[in-house]
Coordinates of C-alpha atoms and ligand atoms in Angstrom, one line a residue:
M1 CA 17.5 2.7 11.3
S2 CA 14.9 5.0 12.8
H3 CA 12.5 6.4 11.0
N4 CA 11.2 10.5 11.5
D5 CA 7.9 10.5 13.1
C6 CA 6.8 7.2 13.2
I7 CA 6.1 6.8 16.9
F8 CA 7.4 3.2 17.3
C9 CA 10.3 4.1 16.5
K10 CA 10.1 6.2 19.3
I11 CA 9.1 3.7 20.9
L12 CA 11.9 1.5 19.9
D13 CA 14.9 4.8 21.2
G14 CA 13.0 5.3 24.1
E15 CA 11.6 9.0 23.4
I16 CA 7.9 7.8 24.2
P17 CA 7.8 5.4 27.3
S18 CA 6.0 2.0 27.2
A19 CA 5.6 -0.9 29.0
K20 CA 8.4 -3.4 28.0
V21 CA 7.1 -7.3 27.6
Y22 CA 10.2 -8.4 25.7
E23 CA 13.6 -7.4 24.0
D24 CA 16.9 -8.7 22.5
E25 CA 18.9 -7.8 19.5
F26 CA 15.6 -7.8 16.6
V27 CA 12.0 -7.5 18.3
Y28 CA 10.8 -5.4 20.9
A29 CA 7.1 -6.3 22.6
F30 CA 5.4 -4.2 24.3
L31 CA 1.8 -3.8 26.0
D32 CA -0.9 -1.6 23.9
I33 CA -2.2 1.3 24.8
S34 CA -5.4 0.4 24.0
Q35 CA -5.6 -2.9 25.8
V36 CA -8.5 -4.0 23.7
T37 CA -8.7 -7.4 26.5
K38 CA -6.1 -7.7 29.4
G39 CA -3.0 -8.1 28.1
H40 CA -3.4 -7.1 24.5
T41 CA 0.9 -6.9 23.7
L42 CA 2.3 -5.4 20.8
V43 CA 5.5 -7.4 18.5
I44 CA 7.9 -4.9 16.5
P45 CA 10.9 -5.8 14.7
K46 CA 13.7 -3.3 15.9
T47 CA 13.9 -2.6 11.9
H48 CA 11.3 -0.6 11.0
T49 CA 9.5 -1.4 8.1
K50 CA 5.8 0.2 7.3
N51 CA 4.1 -3.3 6.8
I52 CA 3.6 -6.7 5.5
Y53 CA 4.7 -5.7 2.1
E54 CA 7.6 -3.9 2.8
T55 CA 9.2 -6.8 5.0
P56 CA 11.9 -8.2 4.1
P57 CA 12.0 -12.6 4.7
E58 CA 15.2 -12.4 7.4
V59 CA 12.3 -9.6 9.8
A60 CA 9.5 -11.6 9.2
R61 CA 11.5 -14.6 10.8
E62 CA 12.9 -13.5 13.3
L63 CA 9.5 -11.7 14.2
F64 CA 7.4 -13.9 13.9
A65 CA 10.0 -16.4 15.5
R66 CA 9.4 -14.4 18.9
V67 CA 5.9 -14.7 19.0
P68 CA 4.7 -18.1 20.3
K69 CA 7.5 -17.5 23.2
I70 CA 5.6 -14.3 24.3
A71 CA 2.2 -15.5 23.7
S72 CA 2.6 -18.7 26.0
G73 CA 3.7 -16.0 28.5
I74 CA 0.2 -14.1 28.1
K75 CA -1.0 -17.1 28.3
D76 CA 0.6 -18.2 31.4
V77 CA -0.1 -15.4 33.9
Y78 CA -3.9 -14.1 32.8
K79 CA -5.1 -17.9 32.0
P80 CA -6.7 -17.0 28.8
I81 CA -8.8 -19.3 27.2
G82 CA -8.3 -18.2 23.6
M83 CA -5.7 -16.2 21.6
N84 CA -5.7 -14.1 18.5
L85 CA -2.7 -12.9 16.6
L86 CA -3.5 -9.7 13.9
N87 CA -1.8 -7.7 11.8
N88 CA -3.2 -4.5 10.3
N89 CA -2.6 -3.4 7.0
E90 CA -2.8 0.1 5.4
E91 CA -5.4 2.2 6.4
P92 CA -8.2 0.5 5.0
A93 CA -7.6 -3.1 6.9
D94 CA -7.5 -1.1 10.4
Q95 CA -3.3 0.1 10.4
S96 CA -2.9 3.1 12.2
V97 CA 0.8 3.0 12.9
F98 CA 2.8 2.6 10.2
H99 CA 5.8 0.1 11.5
L100 CA 4.7 -2.8 11.2
H101 CA 3.5 -4.8 14.2
I102 CA 1.3 -7.9 15.4
H103 CA -0.7 -7.8 17.8
V104 CA -1.5 -10.6 20.4
I105 CA -5.1 -10.7 21.6
P106 CA -5.6 -12.8 24.6
R107 CA -9.5 -13.5 25.3
Y108 CA -11.5 -14.4 27.9
G109 CA -14.5 -15.0 26.3
D110 CA -18.0 -12.8 24.6
G111 CA -17.7 -9.1 24.9
D112 CA -13.7 -9.3 26.5
G113 CA -13.4 -6.6 23.8
Y114 CA -11.9 -8.3 20.8
S115 CA -14.5 -9.4 18.0
S116 CA -13.9 -10.6 14.8
N117 CA -16.5 -11.0 11.5
W118 CA -16.4 -13.8 9.2
T119 CA -18.7 -13.4 6.1
V120 CA -18.0 -17.0 4.5
H121 CA -18.8 -17.1 0.9
T122 CA -18.2 -20.9 0.5
D123 CA -20.9 -21.1 -2.2
N124 CA -20.0 -17.9 -4.2
Y125 CA -16.7 -20.2 -5.6
S126 CA -16.8 -23.7 -7.1
S127 CA -13.6 -25.7 -6.5
E128 CA -12.8 -25.0 -9.9
D129 CA -13.0 -21.5 -9.4
L130 CA -10.9 -21.7 -6.4
Q131 CA -8.2 -23.7 -8.3
Q132 CA -7.7 -21.0 -10.8
M133 CA -7.9 -17.9 -8.2
A134 CA -4.7 -20.4 -7.0
K135 CA -3.4 -19.9 -10.1
E136 CA -3.3 -16.4 -10.7
I137 CA -2.0 -15.8 -7.2
K138 CA 0.6 -18.2 -7.5
D139 CA 1.4 -17.5 -10.8
T140 CA 1.9 -14.1 -9.5
I141 CA 4.3 -14.8 -6.7
E142 CA 6.6 -17.0 -9.1
S143 CA 7.0 -14.3 -11.6
Ligands
5GP201 P1 -3.1 -0.9 14.1 O1 -4.1 0.3 14.4 O2 -2.2 -0.4 13.1 O3 -2.6 -2.4 13.6 O4 -2.4 -0.6 15.6 C1 -1.7 0.1 16.8 C2 -1.8 -0.1 17.5 O5 -0.9 1.1 18.1 C3 -3.2 0.8 18.9 O6 -3.7 -0.7 18.8 C4 -2.6 1.6 19.0 O7 -3.2 1.6 20.3 C5 -1.0 1.3 19.9 N1 -0.5 2.2 19.6 C6 -0.8 4.1 19.7 N2 0.1 4.2 19.8 C7 0.8 3.8 20.9 C8 1.4 4.0 21.8 O8 2.2 5.5 22.2 N3 2.0 3.1 22.6 C9 1.7 1.8 22.7 N4 1.8 1.3 23.6 N5 0.6 1.7 21.9 C10 0.1 2.7 20.7
ZN202 ZN1 9.2 2.9 12.7

């Protein structure tokens, strides 16, 4: 199902040109126009789904099932020294196109164009805190 005003649905429909990396019945992969690092690729489901929250399990399954092959292809051709997978959900988390996508970002070393910033807060949480938090999440998932 194609959505009006969705850039990625327009790419799927061929209305907007793209540099295709892979395609099958369920999935389309193409070079991200921003090329944060060389070979930066987006993998999207052919079914429009806004983001991870709205994604049915079968769409997630088919989508992620293709990622190892695509990542390995990029690795074989450009010989990156690492690879990051990234999925942004909602604007505060940097989602700018509201059609689910996985970024495949090959890494070439410091200053290659991609960086992420992790602040470790291990000292702020006891093991009891972690158990309690895990229970809250688990109970919600299971309810
Ligand atoms: P987000 O910020 O939602 O995680 O990622 C959206 C990505 O889509 C961005 O990295 C952006 O460069 C890419 N993008 C947006 N419009 C186009 C387009 O028309 N063609 C291609 N190939 N990539 C696009
Ligand atoms: Zn779409």
